[in-house]
Amino acid sequence: DRELVLEAVRQNATALGYAPEPLKADRELVLQAVRQDGAALAYAAESLKADRELVLETVRRHGTALEYAAEPLKADRELVLEAVRQ
């Protein structure tokens, strides 16, 4: 149930790791998690790990989260600069 997982993620971002696979691709749910804890990006669907906008928002708050992004984004100059600023 999406609402149950959303509430769990609000309580603890790492709850995303226990969510069903389709919910790990739910952009709103993943954003909720990574806003709290950038490491939650590790549990997101590959499609969201490759979502530049989502990753940019994440590394602006949690620079170390860049390690969980898709490989091409790890070489993105703007993302790397944002991560280093953290």
XYZ file of N, CA and C in Angstrom:
258
model
N 0.842 -1.182 0.000
C 0.000 0.000 0.000
C 0.887 1.245 0.000
N 0.689 2.093 -0.987
C 1.538 3.269 -1.164
C 1.503 4.202 0.044
N 0.332 4.459 0.569
C 0.210 5.378 1.701
C 0.936 4.853 2.934
N 0.890 3.567 3.151
C 1.588 2.954 4.281
C 3.102 3.119 4.125
N 3.595 2.871 2.923
C 5.030 3.015 2.672
C 5.441 4.481 2.785
N 4.617 5.383 2.270
C 4.920 6.809 2.372
C 5.033 7.235 3.832
N 4.125 6.766 4.659
C 4.174 7.094 6.091
C 5.429 6.493 6.735
N 5.760 5.272 6.363
C 6.974 4.629 6.903
C 8.217 5.416 6.504
N 8.256 5.867 5.266
C 9.407 6.637 4.772
C 9.489 7.984 5.479
N 8.355 8.570 5.789
C 8.354 9.833 6.548
C 8.971 9.638 7.926
N 8.769 8.457 8.495
C 9.322 8.144 9.812
C 10.810 7.797 9.732
N 11.163 7.059 8.678
C 12.544 6.578 8.527
C 12.816 6.361 7.041
N 13.679 7.172 6.479
C 13.947 7.133 5.039
C 14.411 5.766 4.555
N 15.117 5.043 5.395
C 15.626 3.740 4.960
C 14.523 2.698 4.806
N 13.308 3.017 5.234
C 12.175 2.116 5.008
C 11.941 1.905 3.519
N 12.449 2.823 2.697
C 12.341 2.665 1.248
C 12.954 1.338 0.797
N 13.967 0.896 1.482
C 14.622 -0.365 1.148
C 13.713 -1.579 1.269
N 12.650 -1.461 2.039
C 11.711 -2.568 2.245
C 10.459 -2.438 1.389
N 10.382 -1.383 0.625
C 9.203 -1.145 -0.212
C 9.191 -2.098 -1.408
N 8.007 -2.411 -1.906
C 7.921 -3.225 -3.129
C 8.599 -2.484 -4.292
N 9.147 -3.226 -5.221
C 9.900 -2.635 -6.332
C 9.152 -1.516 -7.061
N 7.866 -1.670 -7.373
C 7.185 -0.574 -8.075
C 7.197 0.742 -7.295
N 7.170 0.670 -5.976
C 7.182 1.887 -5.170
C 8.573 2.513 -5.103
N 9.589 1.727 -5.343
C 10.950 2.277 -5.394
C 11.153 3.115 -6.653
N 10.200 3.030 -7.571
C 10.227 3.840 -8.793
C 9.238 5.006 -8.705
N 8.610 5.173 -7.556
C 7.644 6.248 -7.335
C 8.433 7.508 -6.966
N 8.453 8.463 -7.876
C 9.297 9.651 -7.712
C 8.979 10.407 -6.420
N 7.705 10.628 -6.143
C 7.311 11.372 -4.940
C 7.777 10.659 -3.667
N 7.618 9.361 -3.642
C 8.013 8.571 -2.479
C 9.534 8.626 -2.282
N 10.272 8.472 -3.375
C 11.737 8.511 -3.292
C 12.208 9.902 -2.884
N 11.590 10.939 -3.419
C 11.957 12.301 -3.015
C 11.758 12.505 -1.520
N 10.663 12.005 -1.013
C 10.397 12.108 0.431
C 11.540 11.461 1.223
N 11.980 10.311 0.759
C 13.050 9.586 1.456
C 14.384 10.315 1.359
N 14.772 10.720 0.148
C 16.105 11.319 -0.024
C 16.194 12.719 0.556
N 15.086 13.370 0.750
C 15.123 14.683 1.406
C 15.536 14.533 2.860
N 15.193 13.415 3.451
C 15.574 13.141 4.836
C 16.983 12.577 4.934
N 17.269 11.640 4.045
C 18.531 10.909 4.118
C 18.973 10.562 2.701
N 20.029 11.197 2.237
C 20.505 10.976 0.880
C 20.858 9.536 0.585
N 21.253 8.796 1.606
C 21.619 7.390 1.410
C 20.426 6.557 0.949
N 19.219 7.055 1.137
C 18.029 6.335 0.679
C 18.017 6.208 -0.848
N 18.802 7.037 -1.535
C 18.902 6.915 -2.993
C 19.386 5.521 -3.390
N 20.117 4.883 -2.526
C 20.616 3.525 -2.796
C 19.470 2.547 -3.040
N 18.303 2.816 -2.469
C 17.159 1.913 -2.584
C 16.227 2.253 -3.738
N 16.458 3.382 -4.386
C 15.583 3.828 -5.475
C 15.774 2.955 -6.714
N 14.754 2.952 -7.544
C 14.834 2.241 -8.823
C 15.938 2.865 -9.677
N 16.529 2.061 -10.537
C 17.608 2.543 -11.407
C 17.176 3.763 -12.215
N 15.932 3.788 -12.648
C 15.445 4.930 -13.438
C 15.536 6.233 -12.653
N 15.305 6.182 -11.359
C 15.395 7.385 -10.532
C 16.833 7.713 -10.158
N 17.666 6.710 -10.069
C 19.088 6.971 -9.833
C 19.709 7.677 -11.035
N 19.037 7.583 -12.188
C 19.503 8.234 -13.413
C 18.746 9.534 -13.697
N 17.845 9.906 -12.797
C 17.047 11.124 -12.953
C 17.882 12.296 -12.449
N 18.410 13.080 -13.382
C 19.346 14.145 -13.029
C 18.740 15.145 -12.046
N 17.507 15.527 -12.278
C 16.852 16.508 -11.409
C 16.722 15.980 -9.981
N 16.304 14.744 -9.847
C 16.159 14.138 -8.526
C 17.520 14.013 -7.839
N 18.516 13.569 -8.574
C 19.857 13.416 -7.998
C 20.428 14.782 -7.613
N 20.194 15.793 -8.436
C 20.682 17.135 -8.116
C 20.062 17.634 -6.812
N 18.761 17.478 -6.684
C 18.108 17.896 -5.428
C 18.678 17.129 -4.238
N 18.950 15.859 -4.438
C 19.483 15.033 -3.353
C 20.878 15.477 -2.946
N 21.777 15.654 -3.918
C 23.162 16.001 -3.557
C 23.275 17.426 -3.031
N 22.306 18.271 -3.342
C 22.313 19.622 -2.751
C 22.112 19.555 -1.244
N 21.421 18.535 -0.791
C 21.172 18.359 0.641
C 22.174 17.396 1.280
N 22.542 16.384 0.506
C 23.396 15.304 1.018
C 24.426 14.963 -0.057
N 25.556 15.641 -0.033
C 26.570 15.467 -1.068
C 27.045 14.043 -1.251
N 27.125 13.302 -0.176
C 27.642 11.932 -0.275
C 26.695 10.997 -1.034
N 25.464 11.423 -1.255
C 24.494 10.587 -1.974
C 24.889 10.385 -3.434
N 25.803 11.192 -3.942
C 26.222 11.040 -5.337
C 26.736 9.628 -5.602
N 27.273 8.975 -4.607
C 27.790 7.617 -4.802
C 26.703 6.629 -5.210
N 25.438 6.949 -4.955
C 24.337 6.041 -5.285
C 23.683 6.370 -6.627
N 24.116 7.449 -7.251
C 23.549 7.857 -8.540
C 24.027 6.929 -9.654
N 23.325 6.979 -10.778
C 23.726 6.208 -11.954
C 25.114 6.679 -12.406
N 25.888 5.774 -12.951
C 27.275 6.061 -13.340
C 27.441 7.333 -14.184
N 26.634 7.544 -15.212
C 26.838 8.766 -16.015
C 26.698 10.047 -15.196
N 25.838 10.033 -14.192
C 25.645 11.238 -13.380
C 26.814 11.485 -12.433
N 27.535 10.450 -12.112
C 28.695 10.621 -11.231
C 29.791 11.442 -11.904
N 29.723 11.554 -13.226
C 30.708 12.335 -13.974
C 30.155 13.702 -14.382
N 28.958 14.015 -13.964
C 28.316 15.290 -14.306
C 28.953 16.400 -13.472
N 29.548 17.355 -14.147
C 30.308 18.419 -13.477
C 29.471 19.168 -12.433
N 28.261 19.574 -12.803
C 27.427 20.331 -11.869
C 27.079 19.498 -10.633
N 26.762 18.242 -10.838
C 26.426 17.374 -9.709
C 27.625 17.175 -8.792
N 28.777 16.978 -9.384
C 29.983 16.787 -8.568
C 30.277 18.052 -7.771
N 30.152 19.204 -8.395
C 30.396 20.471 -7.685
C 29.395 20.658 -6.533
N 28.139 20.333 -6.772
C 27.143 20.432 -5.702
C 27.485 19.481 -4.552
N 27.893 18.279 -4.904
C 28.233 17.284 -3.872
C 29.402 17.765 -3.035
N 30.397 18.336 -3.677
C 31.603 18.794 -2.967
C 31.263 19.971 -2.051
N 30.317 20.788 -2.439
C 29.922 21.933 -1.614
C 29.325 21.495 -0.285
N 28.843 20.275 -0.224
C 28.221 19.789 1.004
C 29.277 19.353 1.938
